Short mmCIF file of C-alpha atoms in Angstrom, two decimals:
data_model
loop_
_atom_site.label_atom_id
_atom_site.label_comp_id
_atom_site.label_asym_id
_atom_site.label_seq_id
_atom_site.Cartn_x
_atom_site.Cartn_y
_atom_site.Cartn_z
CA MET K 1 -44.72 13.28 20.84
CA LYS K 2 -41.15 15.08 21.78
CA ASN K 3 -38.99 16.66 18.95
CA LYS K 4 -35.62 13.95 19.01
CA LEU K 5 -33.49 17.36 17.98
CA ALA K 6 -35.01 19.10 20.73
CA GLU K 7 -33.66 16.66 23.09
CA HIS K 8 -30.61 16.00 21.40
CA GLY K 9 -29.84 20.01 21.54
CA LEU K 10 -30.73 19.99 25.55
CA PHE K 11 -28.94 16.44 26.37
CA ILE K 12 -26.16 18.22 24.86
CA ALA K 13 -26.52 21.39 26.94
CA LYS K 14 -27.15 20.10 29.52
CA LYS K 15 -23.50 18.32 29.67
CA GLY K 16 -22.05 21.64 28.99
CA ILE K 17 -24.42 23.25 32.42
CA LEU K 18 -22.71 20.11 34.15
CA PHE K 19 -19.04 21.08 32.93
CA GLN K 20 -19.64 24.49 34.13
CA LEU K 21 -20.88 23.52 37.81
CA VAL K 22 -17.83 21.23 37.79
CA THR K 23 -15.85 24.40 36.75
CA ALA K 24 -17.40 26.03 38.97
CA LEU K 25 -16.67 24.24 42.11
CA ILE K 26 -13.58 23.38 41.47
CA ILE K 27 -12.35 27.26 41.21
CA THR K 28 -14.48 27.81 44.38
CA LEU K 29 -12.74 25.40 46.02
CA LEU K 30 -9.50 26.34 44.92
CA ALA K 31 -10.17 30.19 45.34
CA GLY K 32 -11.32 29.55 48.89
CA ILE K 33 -8.31 27.39 49.54
CA ILE K 34 -5.46 30.27 48.53
CA ALA K 35 -7.12 33.22 48.98
CA GLY K 36 -10.03 32.91 51.83
CA GLN K 37 -13.51 32.84 51.88
CA HIS K 38 -14.48 36.71 50.78
CA SER K 39 -12.59 35.13 47.22
CA ALA K 40 -14.66 32.01 47.72
CA ILE K 41 -18.28 34.22 47.24
CA SER K 42 -16.74 36.14 44.80
CA THR K 43 -15.63 33.20 43.03
CA ALA K 44 -18.53 31.70 43.05
CA ALA K 45 -20.92 34.63 42.08
CA GLY K 46 -18.66 34.97 39.18
CA ALA K 47 -19.62 31.24 38.16
CA VAL K 48 -23.20 31.39 39.01
CA ILE K 49 -23.19 34.37 36.85
CA SER K 50 -22.22 32.48 34.10
CA ILE K 51 -23.86 29.50 34.26
CA LEU K 52 -28.15 30.83 35.65
CA PRO K 53 -28.49 32.55 32.60
CA THR K 54 -27.00 29.89 29.90
CA ALA K 55 -29.45 27.21 31.99
CA ILE K 56 -32.24 29.85 31.09
CA PHE K 57 -31.53 29.76 27.71
CA SER K 58 -30.68 26.50 26.83
CA GLY K 59 -34.36 25.68 28.44
CA PHE K 60 -35.57 28.44 25.67
CA ALA K 61 -33.38 27.60 22.52
CA PHE K 62 -34.31 23.79 23.12
CA LYS K 63 -37.49 24.62 23.31
CA TYR K 64 -38.61 23.89 20.04
CA ALA K 65 -36.81 22.27 16.33
CA GLY K 66 -37.63 21.56 13.20
CA ALA K 67 -38.13 23.30 9.86
CA SER K 68 -41.91 23.04 10.50
CA LYS K 69 -41.70 24.71 13.43
CA ASN K 70 -39.61 27.33 12.40
CA GLU K 71 -41.27 31.14 13.48
CA LEU K 72 -41.17 29.62 16.79
CA VAL K 73 -37.82 28.25 16.77
CA ALA K 74 -36.34 31.80 16.15
CA GLN K 75 -39.04 33.27 18.39
CA SER K 76 -37.65 31.36 21.33
CA PHE K 77 -34.72 31.95 20.77
CA SER K 78 -35.11 35.64 20.53
CA GLN K 79 -36.48 35.27 23.99
CA GLY K 80 -33.89 33.03 26.18
CA SER K 81 -31.52 35.41 23.91
CA LYS K 82 -33.04 38.35 25.52
CA LEU K 83 -33.22 37.05 28.84
CA LYS K 84 -30.04 35.61 29.03
CA LEU K 85 -28.47 39.33 28.62
CA ALA K 86 -31.21 40.89 30.95
CA LEU K 87 -29.97 38.50 34.01
CA THR K 88 -26.77 38.48 33.73
CA ILE K 89 -26.77 42.03 33.30
CA ILE K 90 -28.71 42.13 36.80
CA LEU K 91 -26.59 39.63 38.66
CA PHE K 92 -23.24 41.39 37.97
CA VAL K 93 -25.13 44.57 39.42
CA VAL K 94 -26.53 42.72 42.13
CA THR K 95 -23.06 40.58 42.93
CA PHE K 96 -21.32 44.04 43.06
CA ALA K 97 -23.98 46.34 44.97
CA GLY K 98 -24.80 43.45 47.58
CA LEU K 99 -22.19 40.97 47.87
CA ASN K 100 -19.08 44.11 47.46
CA ALA K 101 -17.64 41.12 45.91
CA ALA K 102 -13.73 41.17 44.27
CA PRO K 103 -14.37 42.14 40.65
CA LEU K 104 -10.79 39.85 39.59
CA GLU K 105 -12.03 36.70 40.96
CA VAL K 106 -16.26 37.66 39.64
CA PHE K 107 -14.53 38.00 36.37
CA VAL K 108 -12.10 35.30 36.54
CA ALA K 109 -14.65 33.01 37.42
CA TYR K 110 -17.20 34.64 34.95
CA VAL K 111 -14.52 33.94 31.50
CA VAL K 112 -13.32 30.90 33.02
CA THR K 113 -16.90 29.07 33.60
CA THR K 114 -18.14 30.16 30.51
CA ALA K 115 -15.26 29.45 28.61
CA SER K 116 -15.50 25.66 29.70
CA HIS K 117 -19.19 25.81 28.32
CA ALA K 118 -17.86 26.69 24.94
CA LEU K 119 -14.96 23.73 25.64
CA ALA K 120 -17.63 21.52 26.73
CA MET K 121 -20.49 22.38 23.78
CA PHE K 122 -17.07 22.12 21.24
CA ARG K 123 -16.12 18.72 22.93
CA TYR K 124 -19.29 17.41 22.65
CA GLY K 125 -21.09 19.00 19.82
CA THR K 126 -19.27 16.96 17.62
CA LYS K 127 -19.54 13.32 18.15
#
């Protein structure tokens, strides 16, 4: 039997991640058109740094739900947030060390895609 609370939360999280993906595509295309290929790669890397950890965290956060599974919810949420933080740090290191990415583009893309997820949560979470 599936938990309706977890399903609803995961559905909203998926909408937020989809909104992030669309935002990432738009800003990456704009960066490529305006500033060139290196800028587009840096922008895409910044967007991935935001999207991938958020998607993994969402899977952990909505794995369980309900009062009877209170401990499992807290444990899964904690594991997801630790993994999200670690993955974000690792992706930033790989981006700057491995791709030699432009910091401004990476951070702007990271902030814009993270903000787009927050706005999507505000929009879809209030319905």
